[in-house]
Tab-separated table of C-alpha atoms and ligand atoms in Angstrom:
chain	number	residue	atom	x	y	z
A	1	UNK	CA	0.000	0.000	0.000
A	2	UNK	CA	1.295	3.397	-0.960
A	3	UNK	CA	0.363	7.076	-0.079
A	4	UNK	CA	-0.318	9.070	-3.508
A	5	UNK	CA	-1.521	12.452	-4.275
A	6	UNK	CA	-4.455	13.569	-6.029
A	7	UNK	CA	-6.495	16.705	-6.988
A	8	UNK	CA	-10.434	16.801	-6.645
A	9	UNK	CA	-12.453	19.816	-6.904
A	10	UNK	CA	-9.030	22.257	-7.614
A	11	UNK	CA	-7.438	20.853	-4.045
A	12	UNK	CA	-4.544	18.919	-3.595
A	13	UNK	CA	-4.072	16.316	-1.153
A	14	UNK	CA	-2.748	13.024	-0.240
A	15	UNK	CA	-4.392	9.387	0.315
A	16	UNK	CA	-4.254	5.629	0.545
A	17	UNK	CA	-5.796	4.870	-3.144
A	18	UNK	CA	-5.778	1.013	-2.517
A	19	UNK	CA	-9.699	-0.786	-2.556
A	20	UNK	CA	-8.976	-1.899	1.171
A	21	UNK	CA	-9.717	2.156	2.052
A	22	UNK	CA	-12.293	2.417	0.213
A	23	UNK	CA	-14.671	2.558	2.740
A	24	UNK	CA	-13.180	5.473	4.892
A	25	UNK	CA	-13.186	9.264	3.036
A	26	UNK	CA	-9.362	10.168	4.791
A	27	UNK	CA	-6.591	12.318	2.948
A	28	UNK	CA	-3.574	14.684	4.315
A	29	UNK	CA	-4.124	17.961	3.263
A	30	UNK	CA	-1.157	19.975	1.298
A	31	UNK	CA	-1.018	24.021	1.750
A	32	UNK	CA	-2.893	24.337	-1.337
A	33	UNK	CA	-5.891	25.030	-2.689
A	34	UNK	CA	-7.569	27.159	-0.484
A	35	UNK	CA	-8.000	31.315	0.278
A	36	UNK	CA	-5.773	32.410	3.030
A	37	UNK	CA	-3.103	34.500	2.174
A	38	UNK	CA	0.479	34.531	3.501
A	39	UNK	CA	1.591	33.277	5.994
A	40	UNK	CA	-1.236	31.324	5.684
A	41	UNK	CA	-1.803	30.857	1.746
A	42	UNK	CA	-3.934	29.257	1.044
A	43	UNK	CA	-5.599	26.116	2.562
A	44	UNK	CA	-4.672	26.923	6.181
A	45	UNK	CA	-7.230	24.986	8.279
A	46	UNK	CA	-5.788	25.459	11.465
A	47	UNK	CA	-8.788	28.012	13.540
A	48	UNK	CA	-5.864	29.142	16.243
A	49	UNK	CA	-3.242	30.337	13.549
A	50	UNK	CA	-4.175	34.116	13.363
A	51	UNK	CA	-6.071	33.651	9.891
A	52	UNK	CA	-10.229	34.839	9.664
A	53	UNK	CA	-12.304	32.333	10.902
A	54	UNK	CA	-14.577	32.773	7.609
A	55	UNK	CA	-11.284	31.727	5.487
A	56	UNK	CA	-10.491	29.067	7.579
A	57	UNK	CA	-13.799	27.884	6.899
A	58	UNK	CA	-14.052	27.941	3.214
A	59	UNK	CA	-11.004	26.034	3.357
A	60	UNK	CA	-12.487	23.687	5.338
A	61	UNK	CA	-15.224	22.786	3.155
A	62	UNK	CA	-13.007	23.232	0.276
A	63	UNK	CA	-10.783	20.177	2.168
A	64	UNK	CA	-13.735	18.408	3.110
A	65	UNK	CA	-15.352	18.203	-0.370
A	66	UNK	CA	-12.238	17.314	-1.852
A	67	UNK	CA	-11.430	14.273	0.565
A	68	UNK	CA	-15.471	13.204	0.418
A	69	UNK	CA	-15.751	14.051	4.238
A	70	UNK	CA	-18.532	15.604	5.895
A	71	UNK	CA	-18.109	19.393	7.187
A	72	UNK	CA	-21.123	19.854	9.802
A	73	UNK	CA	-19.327	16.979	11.368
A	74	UNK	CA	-15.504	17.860	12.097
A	75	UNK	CA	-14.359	16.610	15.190
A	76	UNK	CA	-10.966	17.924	16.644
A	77	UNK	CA	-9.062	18.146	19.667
A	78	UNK	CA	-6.996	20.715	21.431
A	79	UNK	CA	-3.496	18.786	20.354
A	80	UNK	CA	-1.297	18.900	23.466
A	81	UNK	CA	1.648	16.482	22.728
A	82	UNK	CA	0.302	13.259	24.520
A	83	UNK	CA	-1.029	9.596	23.949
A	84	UNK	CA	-4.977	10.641	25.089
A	85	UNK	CA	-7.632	8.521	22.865
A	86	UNK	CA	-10.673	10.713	22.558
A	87	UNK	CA	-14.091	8.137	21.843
A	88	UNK	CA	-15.995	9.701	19.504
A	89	UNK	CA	-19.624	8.724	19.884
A	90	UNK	CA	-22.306	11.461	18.643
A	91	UNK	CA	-22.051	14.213	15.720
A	92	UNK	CA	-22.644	16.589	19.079
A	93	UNK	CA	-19.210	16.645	19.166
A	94	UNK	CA	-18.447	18.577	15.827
A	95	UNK	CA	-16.506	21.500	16.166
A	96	UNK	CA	-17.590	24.877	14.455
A	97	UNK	CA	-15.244	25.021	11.110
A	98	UNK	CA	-13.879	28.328	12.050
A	99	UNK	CA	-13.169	27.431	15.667
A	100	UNK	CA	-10.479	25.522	17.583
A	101	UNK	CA	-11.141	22.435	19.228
A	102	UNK	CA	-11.094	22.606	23.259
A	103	UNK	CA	-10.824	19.028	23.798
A	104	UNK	CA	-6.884	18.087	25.507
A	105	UNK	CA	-6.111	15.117	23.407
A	106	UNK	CA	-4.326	14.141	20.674
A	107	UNK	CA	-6.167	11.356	19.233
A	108	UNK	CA	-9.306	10.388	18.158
A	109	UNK	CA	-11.480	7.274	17.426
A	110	UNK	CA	-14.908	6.226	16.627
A	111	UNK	CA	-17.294	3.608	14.801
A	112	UNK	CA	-19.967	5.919	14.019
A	113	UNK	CA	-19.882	6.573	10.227
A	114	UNK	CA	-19.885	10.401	8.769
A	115	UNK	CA	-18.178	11.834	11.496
A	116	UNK	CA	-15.085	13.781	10.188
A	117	UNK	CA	-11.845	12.810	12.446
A	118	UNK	CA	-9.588	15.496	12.156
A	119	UNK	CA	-5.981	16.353	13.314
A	120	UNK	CA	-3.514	18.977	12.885
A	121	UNK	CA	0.156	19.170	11.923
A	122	UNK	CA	2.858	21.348	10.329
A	123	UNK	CA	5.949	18.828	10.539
A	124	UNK	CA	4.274	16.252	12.847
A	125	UNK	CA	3.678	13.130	11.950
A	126	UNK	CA	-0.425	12.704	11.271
A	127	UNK	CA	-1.711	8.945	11.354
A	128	UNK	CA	-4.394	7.447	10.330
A	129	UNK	CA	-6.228	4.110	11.383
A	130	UNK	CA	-8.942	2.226	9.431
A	131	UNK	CA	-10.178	-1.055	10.287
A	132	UNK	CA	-12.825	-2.079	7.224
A	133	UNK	CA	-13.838	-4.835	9.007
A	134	UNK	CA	-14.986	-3.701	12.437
A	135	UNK	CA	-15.693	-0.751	10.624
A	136	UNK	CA	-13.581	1.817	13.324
A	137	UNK	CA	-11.407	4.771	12.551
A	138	UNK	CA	-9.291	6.910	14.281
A	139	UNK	CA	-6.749	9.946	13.815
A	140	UNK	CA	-3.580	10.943	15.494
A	141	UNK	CA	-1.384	13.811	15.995
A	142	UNK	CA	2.728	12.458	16.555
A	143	UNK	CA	5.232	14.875	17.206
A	144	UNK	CA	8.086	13.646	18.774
A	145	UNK	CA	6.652	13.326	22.569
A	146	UNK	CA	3.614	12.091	20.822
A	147	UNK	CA	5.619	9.372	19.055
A	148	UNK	CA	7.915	8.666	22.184
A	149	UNK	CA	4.756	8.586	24.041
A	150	UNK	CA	3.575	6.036	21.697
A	151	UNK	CA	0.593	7.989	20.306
A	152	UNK	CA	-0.174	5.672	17.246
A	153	UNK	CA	0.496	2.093	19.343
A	154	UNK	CA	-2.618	3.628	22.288
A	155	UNK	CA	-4.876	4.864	18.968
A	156	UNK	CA	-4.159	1.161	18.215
A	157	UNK	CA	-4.901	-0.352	21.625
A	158	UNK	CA	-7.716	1.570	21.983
A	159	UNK	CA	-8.977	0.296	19.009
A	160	UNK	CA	-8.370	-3.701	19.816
A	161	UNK	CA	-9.548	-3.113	23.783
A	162	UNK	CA	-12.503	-1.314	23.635
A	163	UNK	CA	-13.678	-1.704	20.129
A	164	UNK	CA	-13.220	-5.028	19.215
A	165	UNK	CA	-10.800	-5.003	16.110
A	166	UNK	CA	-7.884	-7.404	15.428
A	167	UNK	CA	-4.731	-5.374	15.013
A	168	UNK	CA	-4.325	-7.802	12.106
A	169	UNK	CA	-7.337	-5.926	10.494
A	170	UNK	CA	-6.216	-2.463	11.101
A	171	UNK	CA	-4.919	-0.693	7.392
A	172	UNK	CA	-2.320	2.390	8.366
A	173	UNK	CA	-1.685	5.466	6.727
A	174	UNK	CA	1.176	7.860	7.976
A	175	UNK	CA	1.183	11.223	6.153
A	176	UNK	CA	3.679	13.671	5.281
A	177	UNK	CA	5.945	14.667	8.396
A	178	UNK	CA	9.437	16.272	9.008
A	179	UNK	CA	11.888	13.376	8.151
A	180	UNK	CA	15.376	12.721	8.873
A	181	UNK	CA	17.021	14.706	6.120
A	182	UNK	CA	15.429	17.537	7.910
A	183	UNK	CA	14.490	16.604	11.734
A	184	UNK	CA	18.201	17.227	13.246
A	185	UNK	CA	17.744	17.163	17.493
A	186	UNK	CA	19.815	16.872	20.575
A	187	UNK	CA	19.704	13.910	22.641
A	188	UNK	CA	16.259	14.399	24.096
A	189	UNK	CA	14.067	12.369	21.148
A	190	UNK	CA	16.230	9.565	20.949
A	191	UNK	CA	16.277	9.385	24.849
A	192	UNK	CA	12.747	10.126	24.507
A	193	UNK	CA	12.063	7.587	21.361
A	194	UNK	CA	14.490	4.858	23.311
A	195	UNK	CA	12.075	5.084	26.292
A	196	UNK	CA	9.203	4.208	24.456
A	197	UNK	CA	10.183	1.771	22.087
A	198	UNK	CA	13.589	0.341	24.002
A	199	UNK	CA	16.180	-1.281	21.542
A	200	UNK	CA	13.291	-1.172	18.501
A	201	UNK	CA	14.109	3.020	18.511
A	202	UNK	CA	17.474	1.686	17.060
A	203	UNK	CA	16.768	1.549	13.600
A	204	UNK	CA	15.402	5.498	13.418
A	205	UNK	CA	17.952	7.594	15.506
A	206	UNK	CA	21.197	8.481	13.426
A	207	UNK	CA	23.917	10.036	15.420
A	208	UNK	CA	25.864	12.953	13.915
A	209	UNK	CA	29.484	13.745	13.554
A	210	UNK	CA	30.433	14.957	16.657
A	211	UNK	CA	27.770	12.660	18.776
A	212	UNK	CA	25.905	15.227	20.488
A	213	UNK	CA	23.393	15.996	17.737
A	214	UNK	CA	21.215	12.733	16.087
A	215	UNK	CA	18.884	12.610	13.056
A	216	UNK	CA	15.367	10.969	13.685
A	217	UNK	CA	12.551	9.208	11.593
A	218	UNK	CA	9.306	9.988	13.385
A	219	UNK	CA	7.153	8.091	10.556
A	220	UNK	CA	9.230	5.379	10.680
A	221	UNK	CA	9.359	5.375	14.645
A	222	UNK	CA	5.115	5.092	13.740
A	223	UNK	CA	5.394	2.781	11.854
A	224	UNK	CA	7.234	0.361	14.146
A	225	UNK	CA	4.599	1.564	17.420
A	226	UNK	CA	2.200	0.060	14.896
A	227	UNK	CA	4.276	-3.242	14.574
A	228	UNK	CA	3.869	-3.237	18.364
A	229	UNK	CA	0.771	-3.250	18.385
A	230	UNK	CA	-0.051	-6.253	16.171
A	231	UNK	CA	-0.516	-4.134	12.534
A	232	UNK	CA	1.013	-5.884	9.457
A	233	UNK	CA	3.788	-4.047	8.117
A	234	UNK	CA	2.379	-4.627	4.539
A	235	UNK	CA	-1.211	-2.781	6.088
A	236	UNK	CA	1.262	0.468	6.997
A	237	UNK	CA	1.500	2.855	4.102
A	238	UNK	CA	4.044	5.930	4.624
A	239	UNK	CA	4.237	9.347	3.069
A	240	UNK	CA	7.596	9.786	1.818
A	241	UNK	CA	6.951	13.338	1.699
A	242	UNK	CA	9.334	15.793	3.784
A	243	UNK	CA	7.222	18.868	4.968
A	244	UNK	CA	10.356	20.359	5.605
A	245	UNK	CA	12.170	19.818	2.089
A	246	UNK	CA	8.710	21.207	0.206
A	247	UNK	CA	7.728	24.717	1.195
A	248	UNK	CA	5.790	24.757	-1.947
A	249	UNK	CA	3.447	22.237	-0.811
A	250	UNK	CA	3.656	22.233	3.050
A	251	UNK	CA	3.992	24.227	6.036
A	252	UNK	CA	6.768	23.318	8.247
A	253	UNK	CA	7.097	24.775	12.130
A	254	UNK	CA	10.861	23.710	12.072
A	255	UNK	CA	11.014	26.116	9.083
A	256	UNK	CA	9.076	28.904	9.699
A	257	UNK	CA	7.779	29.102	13.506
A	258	UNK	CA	4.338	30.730	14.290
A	259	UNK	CA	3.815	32.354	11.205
A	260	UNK	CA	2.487	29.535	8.854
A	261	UNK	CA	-0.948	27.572	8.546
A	262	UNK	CA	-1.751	24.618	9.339
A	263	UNK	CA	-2.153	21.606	7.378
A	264	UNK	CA	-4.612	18.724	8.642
A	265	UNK	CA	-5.356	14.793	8.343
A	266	UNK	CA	-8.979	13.690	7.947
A	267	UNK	CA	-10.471	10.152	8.418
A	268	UNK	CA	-14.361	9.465	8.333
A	269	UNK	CA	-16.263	6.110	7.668
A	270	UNK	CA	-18.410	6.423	5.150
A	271	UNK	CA	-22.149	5.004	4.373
A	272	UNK	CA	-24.702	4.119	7.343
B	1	LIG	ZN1	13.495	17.131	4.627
């Protein structure tokens, strides 16, 4: 399974095109195609950024048309950098297009089709969960604590504990992110990918010349949470997509601090 882009309606974005997905309207949204200006031009969906809440919202349903998803009911959280699963279970608990989310968490799940899972990232790593055969979904934000914290293995969990599905099941997509020929750190992530993942955080921490500066892979650090929790590595699709490397298509915080959009990941099940 791969992560490809395509254009619908004039708006670029990113998916999982295989037939397994089929069922679930979910795509990664690029920084075009929408209204904003700079800093935010154009398809800033992010409500806490400084742009007008009635651009943010045309972009919204300019995203949401484009990915199939449903705009009266986008659900998001107020992203705070931890492993929280957020049980979706009414379309009460859309959020207003042009307003933040108020909701500490940084993950969400539900079984309830056309409710619009949403999450928010400018070089984080976004995930998204599908399993077509319990028919569950869910959405996470990973920055590095998130991914230390092993975000994407307790979106998983959640999923197998308290809704039934067989991590066997569960189809992965991991969107666009900051990647290693970008993400440069100090010790901190590895210590804090080693902690979560023990010898397994190996593979993604590079040291540098010089040993006190490392290169990380976040999506692959994802990836492998998702191994851990019982997902098939052939059901794990990965952007290979650097938001970092392509200002032309993404925002990137490493890059350009507070003054940028947002770009978001959507996942909703789709039919009755
Ligand atoms: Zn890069």
């Amino acid at each position: 399974m791969e992560i490809i882009q395509t254009v619908r309606h004039g708006v670029p974005f990113f998916f999982c095109n295989h037939p397994a997905w089929a069922g679930a309207a979910h795509g990664f949204s690029s920084r075009q195609g929408g209204v904003s200006p700079a800093p935010f031009d154009s398809l800033n969906l992010g409500a806490n950024r400084g742009d007008t809440p009635e651009r943010v919202e045309e972009n919204f349903r300019r995203f949401c048309a484009a990915v199939g998803s449903t705009p009266e009911t986008v659900v998001k959280n107020h992203q705070v950098h931890g492993k929280v699963v957020r049980p979706i279970t009414s379309p009460e608990e859309a959020v207003p297009l042009s307003q933040p989310g108020t909701f500490p968490a940084d993950a969400l799940v539900t079984d309830v089709p056309g409710i619009c899972l949403t999450v928010f990232s400018a070089d984080c790593i976004p995930v998204l969960l599908y399993d077509p055969v319990h028919r569950v979904v869910g959405a996470a934000h990973a920055g590095w604590r998130g991914t230390a914290a092993g975000a994407a293995y307790e979106l998983a969990r959640v999923m197998r504990e308290d809704y039934g599905c067989a991590p066997a099941d569960i189809l992965a997509a991991i969107g666009p992110g900051i990647s290693p020929c970008c993400f440069e750190t100090h010790a901190d992530v590895p210590e804090g990918l080693r902690s979560g993942l023990g010898e397994a955080a190996e593979p993604f921490i590079r040291p540098l010349p010089g040993g006190e500066k490392f290169r990380v892979d976040l999506k692959g650090a994802n990836a492998r949470w998702l191994q851990e929790a019982g997902l098939s590595p052939d059901h794990i699709a990965v952007s290979s997509l650097c938001t970092a490397c392509r200002p032309d298509l993404f925002w990137s915080h490493r890059r350009l601090g507070q003054a940028r959009g947002s770009m978001a990941a959507m996942i909703e099940l789709r039919g009755k």
